[in-house]
C-alpha positions as YAML, in Angstrom:
chain: A
units: angstrom
residues:
- id: 1
  name: MET
  ca: [-5.30, -9.41, -7.15]
- id: 2
  name: LYS
  ca: [-8.85, -9.89, -4.32]
- id: 3
  name: PHE
  ca: [-9.30, -7.06, -2.10]
- id: 4
  name: PRO
  ca: [-9.01, -8.16, 0.95]
- id: 5
  name: ILE
  ca: [-11.64, -7.60, 3.75]
- id: 6
  name: LEU
  ca: [-11.57, -5.74, 6.80]
- id: 7
  name: LYS
  ca: [-13.58, -5.11, 9.96]
- id: 8
  name: GLU
  ca: [-14.97, -1.10, 9.62]
- id: 9
  name: TYR
  ca: [-11.84, 0.58, 11.30]
- id: 10
  name: GLU
  ca: [-8.95, -1.05, 9.05]
- id: 11
  name: PHE
  ca: [-7.29, 0.56, 6.23]
- id: 12
  name: ALA
  ca: [-5.49, -1.07, 3.34]
- id: 13
  name: ILE
  ca: [-1.98, -0.05, 2.08]
- id: 14
  name: ILE
  ca: [-1.61, -0.82, -1.70]
- id: 15
  name: MET
  ca: [2.37, 0.55, -3.14]
- id: 16
  name: ALA
  ca: [3.42, 1.25, -6.13]
- id: 17
  name: ASP
  ca: [6.86, 1.66, -7.59]
- id: 18
  name: GLY
  ca: [7.01, 5.62, -8.85]
- id: 19
  name: GLU
  ca: [8.41, 5.60, -12.06]
- id: 20
  name: THR
  ca: [6.02, 3.51, -13.80]
- id: 21
  name: GLY
  ca: [2.37, 2.93, -11.83]
- id: 22
  name: VAL
  ca: [3.72, -0.59, -11.91]
- id: 23
  name: ILE
  ca: [1.63, -2.58, -8.20]
- id: 24
  name: LEU
  ca: [4.52, -3.89, -5.78]
- id: 25
  name: ASP
  ca: [4.37, -7.03, -2.98]
- id: 26
  name: LEU
  ca: [5.33, -6.19, 0.35]
- id: 27
  name: ASN
  ca: [8.81, -7.18, -0.44]
- id: 28
  name: PHE
  ca: [8.97, -4.46, -3.15]
- id: 29
  name: ASP
  ca: [8.77, -7.10, -6.43]
- id: 30
  name: ILE
  ca: [6.49, -6.70, -9.13]
- id: 31
  name: TYR
  ca: [2.75, -8.01, -9.22]
- id: 32
  name: GLN
  ca: [2.65, -10.76, -10.66]
- id: 33
  name: ASN
  ca: [-1.19, -11.54, -11.56]
- id: 34
  name: ASP
  ca: [-0.37, -15.48, -11.84]
- id: 35
  name: THR
  ca: [1.49, -15.13, -8.75]
- id: 36
  name: GLU
  ca: [-0.42, -17.02, -5.98]
- id: 37
  name: ASN
  ca: [0.36, -15.66, -1.61]
- id: 38
  name: GLN
  ca: [1.49, -12.76, -3.41]
- id: 39
  name: ASP
  ca: [0.55, -10.03, -0.75]
- id: 40
  name: VAL
  ca: [0.62, -6.94, -1.49]
- id: 41
  name: TYR
  ca: [-2.16, -5.32, 1.17]
- id: 42
  name: TYR
  ca: [-0.27, -4.56, 4.09]
- id: 43
  name: ILE
  ca: [-3.12, -4.02, 7.04]
- id: 44
  name: CYS
  ca: [-3.49, -1.96, 9.81]
- id: 45
  name: GLU
  ca: [-5.87, -1.37, 12.77]
- id: 46
  name: SER
  ca: [-6.35, 2.72, 12.13]
- id: 47
  name: ILE
  ca: [-5.59, 6.01, 9.89]
- id: 48
  name: GLN
  ca: [-2.64, 6.68, 11.84]
- id: 49
  name: LYS
  ca: [-0.91, 3.05, 11.72]
- id: 50
  name: ALA
  ca: [-1.21, 3.54, 7.97]
- id: 51
  name: LYS
  ca: [0.99, 6.52, 7.70]
- id: 52
  name: GLU
  ca: [3.24, 5.88, 10.57]
- id: 53
  name: PHE
  ca: [3.75, 3.00, 8.21]
- id: 54
  name: VAL
  ca: [4.27, 4.49, 5.23]
- id: 55
  name: ASP
  ca: [6.74, 7.50, 6.20]
- id: 56
  name: LYS
  ca: [8.68, 4.07, 7.29]
- id: 57
  name: VAL
  ca: [8.27, 2.45, 4.18]
- id: 58
  name: SER
  ca: [9.23, 6.02, 2.16]
- id: 59
  name: LEU
  ca: [12.63, 6.44, 4.57]
- id: 60
  name: ALA
  ca: [14.34, 3.09, 3.05]
- id: 61
  name: HIS
  ca: [12.22, 2.93, -0.65]
- id: 62
  name: GLU
  ca: [11.84, 6.99, -1.77]
- id: 63
  name: LYS
  ca: [10.10, 6.11, -5.51]
- id: 64
  name: VAL
  ca: [7.37, 4.02, -3.95]
- id: 65
  name: GLU
  ca: [4.35, 5.33, -3.91]
- id: 66
  name: PHE
  ca: [0.84, 4.53, -2.02]
- id: 67
  name: ILE
  ca: [-2.54, 4.01, -2.18]
- id: 68
  name: ILE
  ca: [-4.93, 4.63, 1.49]
- id: 69
  name: TYR
  ca: [-8.32, 2.67, 1.81]
- id: 70
  name: ASN
  ca: [-11.27, 1.57, 3.98]
- id: 71
  name: SER
  ca: [-12.51, -0.63, 3.75]
- id: 72
  name: LYS
  ca: [-15.24, -0.06, 2.25]
- id: 73
  name: GLN
  ca: [-12.58, -0.09, -1.17]
- id: 74
  name: GLU
  ca: [-12.96, 3.73, -1.01]
- id: 75
  name: VAL
  ca: [-9.42, 5.38, -1.45]
- id: 76
  name: VAL
  ca: [-8.77, 7.83, 1.55]
- id: 77
  name: LYS
  ca: [-5.03, 9.53, 0.58]
- id: 78
  name: PHE
  ca: [-2.56, 9.13, -1.94]
- id: 79
  name: ILE
  ca: [1.27, 9.77, -1.61]
- id: 80
  name: LYS
  ca: [3.53, 10.23, -4.02]
- id: 81
  name: ALA
  ca: [6.48, 9.03, -3.61]
- id: 82
  name: LYS
  ca: [9.03, 10.94, -1.83]
- id: 83
  name: TYR
  ca: [12.00, 11.08, -4.34]
- id: 84
  name: PHE
  ca: [9.69, 12.48, -6.62]
- id: 85
  name: SER
  ca: [7.77, 15.21, -3.92]
...
């Protein structure tokens, strides 16, 4: 899983199953290291857009947790799954 190249103002979100910690792709399938073209990072143009994405997805997928990264690959925010909050 290669970290995406981001512009300075962009953020990348990765999702995981809150029960197991297993990384999920953008279709909520388990990430398979050997599968080509399996997108796991959601790219946002601002931290506000990233939070909106998390809020929207959390409504339908309460057991998904999120990690938001900045362009320097630093963790900006970890958001625990609603189900476990």
